[in-house]
C-alpha atoms as one frame of an Amber mdcrd trajectory, in Angstrom:
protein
  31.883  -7.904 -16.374  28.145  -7.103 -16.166  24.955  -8.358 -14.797  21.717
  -8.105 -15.219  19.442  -8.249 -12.123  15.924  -8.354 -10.919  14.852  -6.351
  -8.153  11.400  -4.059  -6.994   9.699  -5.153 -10.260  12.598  -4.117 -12.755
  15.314  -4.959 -14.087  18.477  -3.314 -14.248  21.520  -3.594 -16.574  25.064
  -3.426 -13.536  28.730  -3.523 -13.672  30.938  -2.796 -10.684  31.057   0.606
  -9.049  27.870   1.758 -10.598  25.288   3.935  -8.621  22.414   2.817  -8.819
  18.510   4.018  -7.316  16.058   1.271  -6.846  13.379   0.616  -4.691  13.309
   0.665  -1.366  15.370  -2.353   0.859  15.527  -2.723   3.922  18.647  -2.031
   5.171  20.812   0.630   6.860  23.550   3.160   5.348  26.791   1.170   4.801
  25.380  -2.198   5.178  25.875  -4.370   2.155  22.924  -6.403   0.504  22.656
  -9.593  -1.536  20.461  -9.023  -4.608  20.393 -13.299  -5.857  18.072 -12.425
  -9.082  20.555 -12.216 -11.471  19.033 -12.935 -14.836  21.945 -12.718 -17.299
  25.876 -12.476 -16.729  28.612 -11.545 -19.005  32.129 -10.024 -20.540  32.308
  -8.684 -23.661  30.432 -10.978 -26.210  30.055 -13.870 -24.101  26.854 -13.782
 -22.092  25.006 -16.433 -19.934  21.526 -16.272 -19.559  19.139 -18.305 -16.869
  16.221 -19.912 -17.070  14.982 -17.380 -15.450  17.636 -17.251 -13.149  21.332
 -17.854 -13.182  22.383 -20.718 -10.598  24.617 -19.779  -7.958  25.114 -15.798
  -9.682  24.890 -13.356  -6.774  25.150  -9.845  -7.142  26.322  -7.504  -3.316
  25.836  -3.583  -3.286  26.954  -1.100  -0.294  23.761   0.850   0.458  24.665
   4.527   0.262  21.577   6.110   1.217  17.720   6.214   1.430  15.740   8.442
  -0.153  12.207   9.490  -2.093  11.745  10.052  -5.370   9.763  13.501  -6.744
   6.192  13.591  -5.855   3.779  12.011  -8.607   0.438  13.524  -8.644  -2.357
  11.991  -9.773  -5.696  14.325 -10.654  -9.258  12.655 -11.784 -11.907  14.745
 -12.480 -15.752  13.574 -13.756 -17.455  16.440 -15.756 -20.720  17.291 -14.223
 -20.424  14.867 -11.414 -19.392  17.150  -8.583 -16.419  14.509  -8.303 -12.915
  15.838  -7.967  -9.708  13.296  -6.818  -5.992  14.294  -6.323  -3.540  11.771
  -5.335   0.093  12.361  -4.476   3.033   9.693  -4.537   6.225   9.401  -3.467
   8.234   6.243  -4.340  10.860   4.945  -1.510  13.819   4.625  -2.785  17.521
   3.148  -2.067  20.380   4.454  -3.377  23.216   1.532  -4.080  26.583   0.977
  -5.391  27.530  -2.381  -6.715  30.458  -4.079  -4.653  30.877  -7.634  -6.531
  29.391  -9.460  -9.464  29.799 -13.361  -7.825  29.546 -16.522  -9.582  29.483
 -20.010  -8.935  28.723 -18.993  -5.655  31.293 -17.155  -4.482  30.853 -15.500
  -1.397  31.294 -11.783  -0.959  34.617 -10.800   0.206  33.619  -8.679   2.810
  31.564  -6.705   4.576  31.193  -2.940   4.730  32.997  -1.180   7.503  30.461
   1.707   9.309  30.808   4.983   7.963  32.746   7.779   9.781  29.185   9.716
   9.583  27.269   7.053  10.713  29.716   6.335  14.010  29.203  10.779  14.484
  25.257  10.285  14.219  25.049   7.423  16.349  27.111   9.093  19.110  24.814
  12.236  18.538  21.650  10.372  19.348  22.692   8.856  22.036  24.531  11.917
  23.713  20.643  13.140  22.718  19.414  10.373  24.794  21.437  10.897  27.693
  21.005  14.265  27.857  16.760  13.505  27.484  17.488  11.661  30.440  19.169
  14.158  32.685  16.718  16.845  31.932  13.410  17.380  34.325  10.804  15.792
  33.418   7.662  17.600  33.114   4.531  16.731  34.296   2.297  14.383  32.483
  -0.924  16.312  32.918   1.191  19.347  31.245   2.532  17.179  28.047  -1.251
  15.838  27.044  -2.835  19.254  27.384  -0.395  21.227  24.512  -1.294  17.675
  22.185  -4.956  18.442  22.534  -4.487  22.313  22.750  -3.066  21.914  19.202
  -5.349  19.731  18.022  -8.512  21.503  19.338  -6.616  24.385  17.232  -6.220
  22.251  14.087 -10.013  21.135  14.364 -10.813  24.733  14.523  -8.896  26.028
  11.044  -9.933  23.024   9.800 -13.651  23.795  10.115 -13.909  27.635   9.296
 -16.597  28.063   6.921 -15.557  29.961   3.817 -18.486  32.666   4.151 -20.528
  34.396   7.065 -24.031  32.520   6.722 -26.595  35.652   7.349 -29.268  35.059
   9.885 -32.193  34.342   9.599 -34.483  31.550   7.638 -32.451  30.017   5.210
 -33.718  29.357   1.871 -34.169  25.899  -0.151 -31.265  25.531  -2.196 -32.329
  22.811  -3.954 -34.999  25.002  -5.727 -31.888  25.915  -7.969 -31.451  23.527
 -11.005 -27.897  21.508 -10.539 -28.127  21.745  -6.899 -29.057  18.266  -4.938
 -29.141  17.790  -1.078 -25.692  16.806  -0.978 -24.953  20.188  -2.765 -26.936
  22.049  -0.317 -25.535  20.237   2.791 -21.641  21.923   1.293 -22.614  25.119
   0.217 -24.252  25.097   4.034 -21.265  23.868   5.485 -19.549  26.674   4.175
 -22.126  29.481   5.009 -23.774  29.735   1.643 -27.634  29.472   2.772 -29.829
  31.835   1.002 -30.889  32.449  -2.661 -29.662  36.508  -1.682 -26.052  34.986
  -0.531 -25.577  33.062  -4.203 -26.506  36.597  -5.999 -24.213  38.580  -4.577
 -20.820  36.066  -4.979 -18.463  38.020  -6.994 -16.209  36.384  -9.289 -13.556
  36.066  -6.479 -15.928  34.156  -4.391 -16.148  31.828  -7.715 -12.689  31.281
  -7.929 -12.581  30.530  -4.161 -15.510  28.376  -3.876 -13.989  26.768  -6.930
 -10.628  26.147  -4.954 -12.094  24.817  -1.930 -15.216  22.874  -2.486 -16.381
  19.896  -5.477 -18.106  22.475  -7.611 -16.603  24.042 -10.796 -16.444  27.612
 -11.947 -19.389  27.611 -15.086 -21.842  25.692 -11.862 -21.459  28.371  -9.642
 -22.047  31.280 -12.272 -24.948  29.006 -13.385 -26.454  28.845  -9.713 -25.754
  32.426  -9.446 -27.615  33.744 -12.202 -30.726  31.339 -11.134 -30.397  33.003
  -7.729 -30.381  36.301  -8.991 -33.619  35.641 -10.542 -35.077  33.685  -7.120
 -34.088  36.622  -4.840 -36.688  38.945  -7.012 -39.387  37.093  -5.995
């Protein structure tokens, strides 16, 4: 016998024993869940559809782990915009094996027993627990300074500029065609200030700028040869 079921937005074709990945439900390893959106039943030729759904058709699955599915990125780029956006995904997913195909119904004949590895975890976390508990406690002031030591450090890598800005007056970046206040207020950021600075980037400086900031390759070379011709004067 087979089923056809609704569940996360899809719908999947199920006989008994199959594996099966779907999205994610709310439930534990070993626990067995009711899926009730059974559109279509049936053995061999003789199949029984509902209207959309069949009355009293349930379909139970043991839940046999929880998971993610690969990473989906998602890239958008506007040409000459200075606009650059990367998304990543990763769908929640459960990972099922259907128990009984019930009609009529039926209720499921039983419930799942708890898993040999499940009984060994949950005595490890609470052995964890107890031995949490028996251990000195340290003090308070000690456990929120290493929190905001590593942040403070985080905040720090975070906001090393790419280049060393020279001292000095910096000059008006904007002079250069292609590059607004917005532009300017990066490039700064990153300790691009001067007309001299722009010039001198080699085409490893490109390629990093490129990496790291909004701006593409052929706009930097463009600003640099503009730059070259600026510093002169």
């Amino acid at each position: 016998m087979f089923a056809v079921i609704k569940t996360g937005g899809k719908q999947y074709r199920v006989a008994a024993n199959d594996l099966l990945k779907i999205e994610k439900l709310e439930a534990k390893v070993g626990d067995i869940v009711e899926i009730g959106n059974v559109l279509a039943h049936g053995e061999g030729e003789n199949v029984t559809f509902g209207a959309p759904f069949v009355d009293g058709a349930m379909v139970t699955a043991e839940v046999v782990e929880q998971g993610k599915n690969r990473t989906v990125i998602a890239f958008k780029k506007r040409r000459r915009q200075n606009s650059r956006r990367k998304i990543g995904h990763r769908q929640l997913l459960t990972t099922v094996r259907i128990a009984e195909i019930l009609l009529g119904g039926a209720k499921p004949s039983k419930k799942a027993a708890a898993k040999p590895e499940a009984k060994a975890e949950a005595k490890a976390e609470v052995a964890a627990e107890a031995k949490a508990e028996a251990a000195p406690k340290e003090p308070k002031a000690k456990k929120e300074a290493a929190p905001k030591a590593e942040a403070a450090s985080g905040e720090e890598a975070k906001a090393a500029p790419l280049f060393k800005a020279p001292k000095g007056e910096p000059d008006d970046l904007t002079v250069i065609k292609g590059i607004g206040p917005v532009a300017a207020k990066d490039l700064a950021e990153q300790g691009i200030v001067t007309f001299a600075q722009l010039a001198k980037l080699t085409d490893k400086d490109v390629a990093k700028i490129d990496e790291h900031m909004p701006f593409s390759a052929d706009q930097i070379k463009d600003w640099r040869e503009q730059a070259k011709e600026l510093a002169k004067k």
